[in-house]
Coordinates of C-alpha atoms in Angstrom, one line a residue:
M296 CA -11.9 -2.4 11.4
R297 CA -15.4 -2.8 10.2
G298 CA -16.1 -4.2 6.8
I299 CA -12.7 -5.9 6.5
L300 CA -13.0 -9.3 4.8
N301 CA -10.7 -12.2 5.6
Q302 CA -10.2 -13.4 2.0
P303 CA -7.9 -11.7 -0.4
S304 CA -9.4 -9.7 -3.2
A305 CA -9.4 -10.8 -6.9
A306 CA -6.9 -8.0 -7.7
F307 CA -4.5 -9.2 -5.0
I308 CA -4.8 -12.8 -6.1
D309 CA -4.0 -11.7 -9.7
V310 CA -1.0 -9.7 -8.7
F311 CA 0.5 -12.5 -6.6
S312 CA 0.1 -15.1 -9.3
L313 CA 3.1 -17.4 -9.8
T314 CA 3.6 -15.9 -13.3
N315 CA 3.8 -12.3 -11.9
I316 CA 6.1 -13.4 -9.1
S317 CA 8.5 -15.0 -11.6
E318 CA 8.3 -12.0 -14.0
V319 CA 9.1 -9.5 -11.2
Y320 CA 12.0 -11.5 -10.0
K321 CA 13.4 -11.8 -13.6
N322 CA 12.9 -8.2 -14.5
A323 CA 13.4 -6.2 -11.3
I324 CA 15.4 -8.3 -8.9
A325 CA 17.6 -11.0 -10.5
W326 CA 20.1 -8.6 -12.2
K327 CA 20.8 -6.6 -9.0
N328 CA 23.7 -7.7 -6.9
I329 CA 22.1 -6.7 -3.6
Q330 CA 22.0 -8.9 -0.5
G331 CA 19.8 -8.4 2.5
I332 CA 20.3 -9.5 6.1
D333 CA 20.3 -13.2 5.1
R334 CA 23.3 -12.5 2.7
M335 CA 21.6 -14.6 0.1
N336 CA 22.7 -13.8 -3.5
T337 CA 20.7 -14.4 -6.7
H338 CA 22.9 -17.4 -7.6
N339 CA 21.8 -19.2 -4.4
F340 CA 18.2 -18.0 -4.7
D341 CA 18.0 -19.3 -8.3
M342 CA 18.7 -22.8 -7.1
R343 CA 15.5 -22.9 -5.1
K344 CA 13.5 -20.1 -6.8
S345 CA 10.4 -22.3 -7.5
E346 CA 10.2 -23.1 -3.8
H347 CA 10.6 -19.4 -2.9
F348 CA 7.9 -18.4 -5.4
N349 CA 5.4 -20.9 -4.0
I350 CA 6.1 -19.7 -0.4
I351 CA 5.6 -16.1 -1.4
Q352 CA 2.2 -16.9 -3.1
K353 CA 0.9 -19.1 -0.4
K354 CA 1.8 -16.9 2.6
C355 CA 0.9 -13.6 1.0
L356 CA -2.6 -14.9 0.0
T357 CA -3.2 -16.4 3.5
G358 CA -1.9 -13.3 5.3
T359 CA 0.9 -15.3 7.0
Y360 CA 3.9 -13.8 5.2
K361 CA 6.5 -12.2 7.5
F362 CA 9.4 -10.0 6.5
S363 CA 13.0 -10.5 7.6
P364 CA 14.6 -7.5 9.3
Y365 CA 15.8 -4.9 6.8
L366 CA 19.5 -4.4 6.5
E367 CA 20.6 -0.8 7.4
K368 CA 22.5 1.1 4.7
L369 CA 23.7 4.7 5.5
R370 CA 23.7 7.1 2.6
L371 CA 25.7 10.3 3.2
R372 CA 24.0 13.6 2.4
G373 CA 26.8 16.1 2.7
K374 CA 28.5 18.1 5.4
D375 CA 26.5 18.9 8.6
R376 CA 23.7 16.5 7.6
L377 CA 22.9 13.2 9.2
P378 CA 23.1 10.2 6.8
R379 CA 19.8 8.9 5.4
V380 CA 19.0 5.4 6.6
I381 CA 18.1 3.1 3.6
S382 CA 16.4 -0.2 4.3
I383 CA 17.6 -3.2 2.2
A384 CA 15.2 -6.1 2.0
T385 CA 16.2 -9.8 1.3
I386 CA 15.6 -11.0 -2.2
R387 CA 12.4 -12.8 -1.3
D388 CA 11.1 -9.7 0.5
R389 CA 12.0 -7.5 -2.4
I390 CA 9.9 -9.6 -4.7
V391 CA 6.9 -9.3 -2.3
L392 CA 7.4 -5.5 -1.9
S393 CA 7.6 -5.0 -5.7
L394 CA 4.4 -6.9 -6.2
L395 CA 2.8 -5.0 -3.3
K396 CA 3.8 -1.8 -5.0
D397 CA 2.1 -3.0 -8.3
Y398 CA -1.1 -3.8 -6.3
L399 CA -1.1 -0.4 -4.6
H400 CA -0.7 1.3 -7.9
Q401 CA -3.8 -0.5 -9.2
I402 CA -5.9 0.4 -6.1
F403 CA -4.7 4.0 -5.8
P404 CA -4.0 5.2 -9.3
E405 CA -4.6 8.8 -8.3
C406 CA -1.6 8.6 -5.9
V407 CA 0.8 7.3 -8.6
N408 CA 3.1 10.1 -9.6
R409 CA 4.2 9.5 -13.2
K410 CA 5.7 13.0 -13.7
L411 CA 9.5 13.3 -13.8
P412 CA 11.1 15.8 -11.3
N413 CA 12.2 18.1 -14.1
S414 CA 8.6 18.5 -15.2
Y415 CA 7.9 20.4 -12.0
I416 CA 10.7 22.8 -12.8
N417 CA 9.2 23.2 -16.3
E418 CA 5.9 24.2 -14.6
I419 CA 7.6 26.8 -12.5
K420 CA 9.4 28.2 -15.5
K421 CA 6.2 28.5 -17.5
F422 CA 4.4 30.0 -14.6
Y423 CA 7.1 32.7 -14.2
E424 CA 7.1 33.4 -18.0
T425 CA 3.4 33.9 -18.2
T426 CA 2.3 35.4 -14.9
I427 CA 1.5 39.1 -14.7
L428 CA 1.0 39.1 -10.9
K429 CA 3.3 41.0 -8.6
D430 CA 4.5 40.5 -5.0
L431 CA 4.7 36.7 -5.4
Y432 CA 6.7 34.5 -3.0
F433 CA 8.1 31.0 -3.0
Y434 CA 7.0 29.0 0.1
K435 CA 9.1 25.8 0.2
V436 CA 8.1 23.5 3.0
D437 CA 10.4 21.0 4.5
I438 CA 8.8 18.2 6.6
K439 CA 11.0 17.2 9.4
S440 CA 12.0 13.5 9.1
F441 CA 9.0 12.8 6.9
Y442 CA 9.3 9.1 6.4
D443 CA 10.3 8.5 10.0
T444 CA 7.2 10.3 11.3
I445 CA 4.4 8.7 9.2
N446 CA 1.8 7.4 11.6
H447 CA 0.9 3.8 10.9
A448 CA -2.7 4.0 12.3
K449 CA -3.5 7.0 10.1
L450 CA -1.8 5.4 7.0
I451 CA -3.8 2.2 7.5
E452 CA -7.0 4.3 7.9
F453 CA -6.3 5.9 4.5
L454 CA -5.5 2.5 2.9
A455 CA -8.7 1.0 4.4
E456 CA -10.8 3.5 2.4
K457 CA -10.2 1.3 -0.6
I458 CA -8.7 -1.9 0.6
K459 CA -11.3 -4.0 2.3
T460 CA -9.5 -7.3 2.8
K461 CA -7.3 -8.4 5.7
P462 CA -4.4 -10.2 3.9
E463 CA -3.6 -7.0 2.0
L464 CA -3.7 -4.7 5.0
T465 CA -1.8 -7.3 7.1
L466 CA 1.0 -7.5 4.5
I467 CA 1.4 -3.7 4.3
K468 CA 1.4 -3.4 8.1
R469 CA 4.1 -6.0 8.5
A470 CA 6.2 -4.4 5.7
I471 CA 6.2 -1.0 7.5
E472 CA 6.5 -2.5 11.0
T473 CA 9.6 -4.6 10.2
Q474 CA 12.7 -3.2 11.8
T475 CA 15.9 -2.0 10.1
V476 CA 19.1 -3.4 11.7
P477 CA 22.8 -3.0 11.2
K478 CA 24.8 -5.8 9.5
N479 CA 26.1 -7.6 12.6
Y480 CA 22.9 -7.2 14.7
K481 CA 21.9 -9.7 17.4
Q482 CA 18.4 -11.1 17.8
S483 CA 18.4 -9.5 21.3
D484 CA 18.9 -6.1 19.6
L485 CA 15.4 -6.2 18.0
N486 CA 12.9 -4.0 19.8
S487 CA 10.2 -6.0 21.5
K488 CA 7.6 -3.4 20.7
T489 CA 6.0 -3.0 17.3
N490 CA 6.9 0.1 15.3
L491 CA 3.9 2.4 15.2
I492 CA 5.6 5.3 13.4
G493 CA 7.7 5.5 10.3
V494 CA 7.9 4.0 6.8
P495 CA 11.4 2.5 5.9
Q496 CA 13.1 4.3 3.1
G497 CA 14.3 2.5 0.0
L498 CA 11.5 -0.1 -0.2
A499 CA 9.5 -0.5 -3.4
I500 CA 6.4 0.7 -1.6
S501 CA 7.9 3.7 0.2
N502 CA 6.9 6.4 -2.4
I503 CA 3.4 5.2 -3.1
L504 CA 2.7 5.0 0.7
A505 CA 4.0 8.5 1.1
N506 CA 1.7 9.8 -1.7
I507 CA -1.3 8.0 -0.2
Y508 CA -0.5 9.6 3.2
L509 CA -0.4 13.1 1.7
Y510 CA -3.2 12.7 -0.9
H511 CA -6.0 14.4 1.1
S512 CA -3.8 17.3 2.0
D513 CA -2.8 17.7 -1.6
E514 CA -6.5 18.3 -2.5
I515 CA -6.6 21.2 0.0
F516 CA -3.2 22.7 -0.8
K517 CA -3.9 22.8 -4.5
N518 CA -6.7 25.3 -3.9
S519 CA -4.8 27.5 -1.4
G520 CA -2.0 29.1 -3.4
I521 CA -1.5 30.3 -6.9
L522 CA 0.8 27.3 -7.7
Y523 CA 1.3 24.1 -5.6
L524 CA 3.8 21.4 -6.5
R525 CA 4.8 18.3 -4.5
Y526 CA 7.3 15.6 -5.4
V527 CA 7.1 13.0 -2.6
D528 CA 7.9 15.2 0.4
D529 CA 9.4 18.1 -1.6
I530 CA 6.7 20.8 -1.4
I531 CA 6.7 24.2 -2.9
F532 CA 4.0 26.9 -3.3
V533 CA 3.8 30.2 -5.1
V534 CA 1.7 32.6 -3.0
K535 CA 0.7 36.2 -2.9
K536 CA 2.3 38.3 -0.4
S537 CA -1.0 39.0 1.3
D538 CA -1.7 35.2 1.6
K539 CA 1.6 34.2 3.1
K540 CA 0.4 34.0 6.7
K541 CA -2.8 32.3 5.9
I542 CA -1.1 29.5 3.9
K543 CA 1.6 29.0 6.5
L544 CA -1.1 28.4 9.1
L545 CA -3.0 26.1 6.8
V546 CA 0.0 24.0 6.0
N547 CA 1.1 23.8 9.6
D548 CA -2.4 22.7 10.7
K549 CA -2.9 20.0 8.0
L550 CA 0.5 18.5 8.6
N551 CA 0.0 18.5 12.3
E552 CA -3.2 16.6 11.8
L553 CA -1.1 13.9 10.1
G554 CA 1.5 13.9 13.0
L555 CA 4.0 15.7 10.7
C556 CA 6.1 18.6 11.7
I557 CA 7.6 21.5 9.6
S558 CA 11.3 22.0 9.9
Q559 CA 11.5 25.8 10.6
R560 CA 15.2 25.9 9.8
K561 CA 14.8 24.4 6.3
T562 CA 11.4 25.9 5.4
I563 CA 11.9 29.0 3.2
C564 CA 9.6 31.8 2.2
R565 CA 11.1 34.4 -0.1
E566 CA 10.3 36.6 -3.1
I567 CA 10.0 34.7 -6.4
S568 CA 12.9 36.7 -7.8
K569 CA 15.3 35.5 -5.1
D570 CA 17.3 32.2 -5.4
I571 CA 15.9 28.9 -4.1
D572 CA 16.8 25.2 -4.5
Y573 CA 14.2 22.7 -5.5
L574 CA 14.6 19.1 -6.6
G575 CA 18.3 19.5 -7.2
Y576 CA 17.9 22.6 -9.3
H577 CA 19.0 26.1 -8.3
L578 CA 16.4 28.7 -9.3
Q579 CA 17.0 32.4 -9.6
L580 CA 14.4 33.1 -12.2
P581 CA 14.5 33.5 -15.1
T582 CA 17.9 31.6 -14.7
V583 CA 17.5 27.9 -13.9
S584 CA 20.8 26.2 -12.9
I585 CA 21.8 23.2 -10.9
K586 CA 22.4 23.0 -7.1
S587 CA 26.1 23.4 -6.4
I588 CA 26.4 20.2 -4.3
T589 CA 24.8 18.2 -7.2
V590 CA 27.4 19.6 -9.6
E591 CA 30.1 18.7 -7.2
R592 CA 28.7 15.1 -7.0
F593 CA 28.7 14.7 -10.7
L594 CA 32.3 16.1 -11.0
S595 CA 33.4 13.7 -8.2
S596 CA 31.9 10.8 -10.1
L597 CA 33.7 11.7 -13.3
S598 CA 36.9 12.3 -11.4
S599 CA 36.7 8.9 -9.8
L600 CA 36.4 7.3 -13.2
F601 CA 39.5 9.1 -14.4
S602 CA 41.4 8.2 -11.2
A603 CA 40.6 4.5 -11.6
Y604 CA 41.8 4.6 -15.2
I605 CA 45.0 6.4 -14.1
S606 CA 45.8 3.8 -11.5
R607 CA 44.6 0.6 -13.3
G608 CA 44.7 1.4 -17.0
A609 CA 43.3 -1.3 -19.3
S610 CA 43.1 -3.7 -16.3
M611 CA 39.8 -1.9 -15.5
Y612 CA 38.3 -3.9 -18.3
P613 CA 38.5 -7.7 -18.5
Q614 CA 40.3 -9.2 -21.5
A615 CA 41.1 -5.7 -22.9
D616 CA 44.4 -4.8 -24.6
K617 CA 45.7 -1.2 -24.2
Q618 CA 43.8 0.1 -27.2
T619 CA 40.5 -1.6 -26.4
G620 CA 40.8 -0.4 -22.8
K621 CA 41.2 3.1 -24.0
N622 CA 38.1 2.8 -26.2
L623 CA 36.1 1.4 -23.3
F624 CA 37.2 4.2 -21.0
I625 CA 36.2 6.8 -23.7
S626 CA 32.8 5.0 -24.0
D627 CA 32.3 5.1 -20.2
V628 CA 33.2 8.8 -19.9
I629 CA 30.9 9.7 -22.8
E630 CA 28.0 7.8 -21.3
K631 CA 28.4 9.7 -18.1
I632 CA 28.3 13.0 -20.0
T633 CA 25.5 12.3 -22.4
G634 CA 23.4 9.9 -20.5
A635 CA 21.8 6.9 -22.2
I636 CA 18.5 5.6 -23.5
S637 CA 16.8 2.3 -22.9
E638 CA 13.2 1.2 -23.7
N639 CA 12.5 4.8 -24.8
K640 CA 13.4 6.1 -21.3
R641 CA 16.2 8.6 -20.6
Y642 CA 18.8 8.1 -18.0
G643 CA 21.6 10.2 -16.6
W644 CA 22.6 13.4 -15.0
L645 CA 22.1 15.7 -18.0
F646 CA 18.7 14.2 -18.8
Y647 CA 17.6 14.9 -15.3
F648 CA 18.6 18.6 -15.6
L649 CA 17.3 19.3 -19.1
E650 CA 15.2 22.1 -17.7
M651 CA 18.3 24.1 -16.7
N652 CA 19.2 27.1 -18.9
D653 CA 22.5 28.0 -17.3
L654 CA 24.7 27.2 -20.3
P655 CA 27.8 28.9 -18.9
L656 CA 27.8 26.2 -16.2
L657 CA 28.0 23.5 -18.8
Y658 CA 30.8 25.3 -20.6
R659 CA 32.7 25.5 -17.3
I660 CA 32.3 21.7 -16.7
D661 CA 33.5 21.0 -20.3
W662 CA 36.5 23.2 -19.6
L663 CA 37.3 21.2 -16.4
I664 CA 37.0 17.9 -18.3
Q665 CA 39.4 19.0 -21.1
N666 CA 41.9 21.0 -19.0
K667 CA 41.9 19.3 -15.6
F668 CA 40.7 15.7 -16.0
L669 CA 42.2 14.7 -19.4
I670 CA 45.6 16.3 -18.5
R671 CA 45.9 14.0 -15.6
L672 CA 46.4 11.1 -18.0
K673 CA 50.2 11.2 -18.6
D674 CA 50.6 8.2 -20.9
P675 CA 49.9 9.4 -24.5
T676 CA 49.2 5.9 -25.6
T677 CA 46.2 5.6 -23.3
R678 CA 45.1 9.3 -23.1
P679 CA 42.0 10.1 -25.2
L680 CA 42.3 13.0 -27.6
P681 CA 40.2 16.0 -26.6
E682 CA 38.0 15.6 -29.6
E683 CA 37.2 12.0 -28.6
I684 CA 35.3 13.2 -25.5
K685 CA 31.9 14.5 -26.1
K686 CA 30.9 17.8 -24.6
L687 CA 28.1 18.6 -22.2
T688 CA 27.2 21.7 -24.1
R689 CA 26.4 19.8 -27.3
S690 CA 24.9 16.9 -25.3
Y691 CA 22.4 19.4 -23.8
Y692 CA 21.0 20.3 -27.2
E693 CA 21.1 16.7 -28.5
D694 CA 19.4 15.3 -25.3
K695 CA 16.8 18.0 -25.4
Y696 CA 15.9 18.1 -29.1
T697 CA 17.2 15.0 -30.9
P698 CA 17.9 12.3 -28.3
L699 CA 17.4 9.5 -30.9
G700 CA 19.8 11.2 -33.4
G701 CA 22.7 8.9 -32.5
Y702 CA 24.7 11.2 -30.3
V703 CA 23.4 9.5 -27.1
H704 CA 24.1 5.8 -26.4
N705 CA 20.9 4.0 -27.1
Y706 CA 20.7 0.5 -25.8
D707 CA 17.5 -0.1 -27.9
T708 CA 19.7 -0.2 -31.0
Y709 CA 21.0 -3.6 -29.8
D710 CA 17.9 -5.3 -31.2
T711 CA 19.4 -8.7 -32.3
I712 CA 21.3 -11.4 -30.5
A713 CA 24.2 -10.8 -32.9
K714 CA 24.4 -7.1 -31.9
K715 CA 24.2 -7.9 -28.2
L716 CA 26.9 -10.5 -28.5
R717 CA 29.3 -8.1 -30.3
F718 CA 28.6 -5.5 -27.6
L719 CA 29.3 -8.0 -24.8
V720 CA 32.5 -9.2 -26.5
F721 CA 33.6 -5.6 -26.9
R722 CA 33.0 -5.0 -23.2
G723 CA 34.9 -8.1 -22.3
I724 CA 31.9 -9.7 -20.6
I725 CA 32.0 -12.6 -23.0
K726 CA 35.3 -14.1 -24.2
R727 CA 35.9 -14.3 -27.9
D728 CA 36.4 -18.1 -27.7
E729 CA 32.9 -18.4 -26.2
E730 CA 31.1 -16.6 -29.1
T731 CA 30.1 -19.8 -30.9
T732 CA 29.1 -21.9 -27.9
I733 CA 27.3 -19.5 -25.6
Q734 CA 23.5 -19.9 -25.4
Q735 CA 21.2 -17.1 -26.7
S736 CA 19.4 -17.0 -23.3
E737 CA 22.8 -16.4 -21.6
I738 CA 23.6 -13.6 -24.0
E739 CA 20.2 -11.9 -23.2
R740 CA 20.7 -12.3 -19.5
K741 CA 24.3 -10.9 -19.5
F742 CA 23.2 -8.0 -21.7
N743 CA 20.2 -7.1 -19.6
Q744 CA 22.3 -7.3 -16.4
F745 CA 25.0 -5.1 -17.8
K746 CA 22.5 -2.6 -19.2
K747 CA 20.5 -2.3 -15.9
N748 CA 23.6 -1.9 -13.8
R749 CA 24.9 0.8 -16.1
L750 CA 21.6 2.7 -16.0
S751 CA 21.4 2.3 -12.3
G752 CA 24.9 3.9 -12.1
L753 CA 23.9 6.8 -14.3
E754 CA 20.9 7.5 -11.9
S755 CA 23.2 7.4 -8.9
D756 CA 25.1 10.4 -10.3
I757 CA 21.9 12.4 -9.6
G758 CA 22.0 11.5 -5.9
E759 CA 19.8 13.2 -3.3
T760 CA 17.9 16.1 -4.8
S761 CA 16.1 17.4 -1.7

């Protein structure tokens, strides 16, 4: 490509400084117990992390860094749907991909979506409440195998509009060309040909690349309907009845230009008063509820927690006696119900669905918890009292209007080493006889690791929303 320089840009050099490499590892990677194809864990990585950091910096800046094959992880998506293939990178590759994401965010700030999914639902609600137009339709577009059909040549062309240096473009190309393989793959199983289509899902750069790929189309679509919203590849329009055909042709043409194809079976066009699912919500305006499969997933997650407690009791919690085990179980159930707060960010199933207004659904779930889940606990010495379990109905109002009022577990309140230590002892992560000897840095590390794992678990309850 013309005008491409061989030396890395100043922005790229800055992002891939040893300080940034170390910070990304500490804050985004080290606490996760995830292994790639090399099966290296963070304990083994830590023993040679300075060497790894130097390799990352040197090879990325010289354009010689190569990724290991990504490990295939299949994520189930429900009955009659093929599983989603998630690509798991090695620890070293995850550091590189996280830094590469930061770099792309700097270069393409207009493609960074900082809006939460529920803000899109809020826009739809406000539009419905304020519009005076009639004969309106939802046109929800499903792109068939979106990530798998992104054309590399076109993506690089879009990237090259702003990135004029070879090391950056080379690193991105190698990241998306790297193959995803099953756990026990053989070297001979790797395709000899380079992948020319598809961006692996689950990588730190997947979403920003998707937004860059669709950015020019966004600018056209925004001016075509009455309302246009896109969250990654979840697209929805509100259109006039008279404009339906025109907009369908426009969307089809623009996506075809990108090598993308509309799934006719999943693409929906129906009156705005009819029901439709979007981003995990179930809309039948003015009622905004939650998609049934998402409710089932949340109930299944809660049920699994109760089942584990029934079968294992206090042994679920290290060093816990019966009463402490009961208190920890209550704490875990409550956190699933109310969600949690950390660094002023909100996490959890209910926080995600705060734009819903279907309160009877929350009352039904509360009833199930009280009359189906709690009753399964036969031992009165370990069974929580009904009043000890917080309710979704009250949590909804607390989360929505007074999230910092104390009803929701807020990890930011553990603002001293002493508070973090007491919390870790309560959780059984630090033994009582270690309290006076454990290093402050180890308390911080254990607290952050526990917190991030818990928050990650709360987010997993939301699951697939498309």
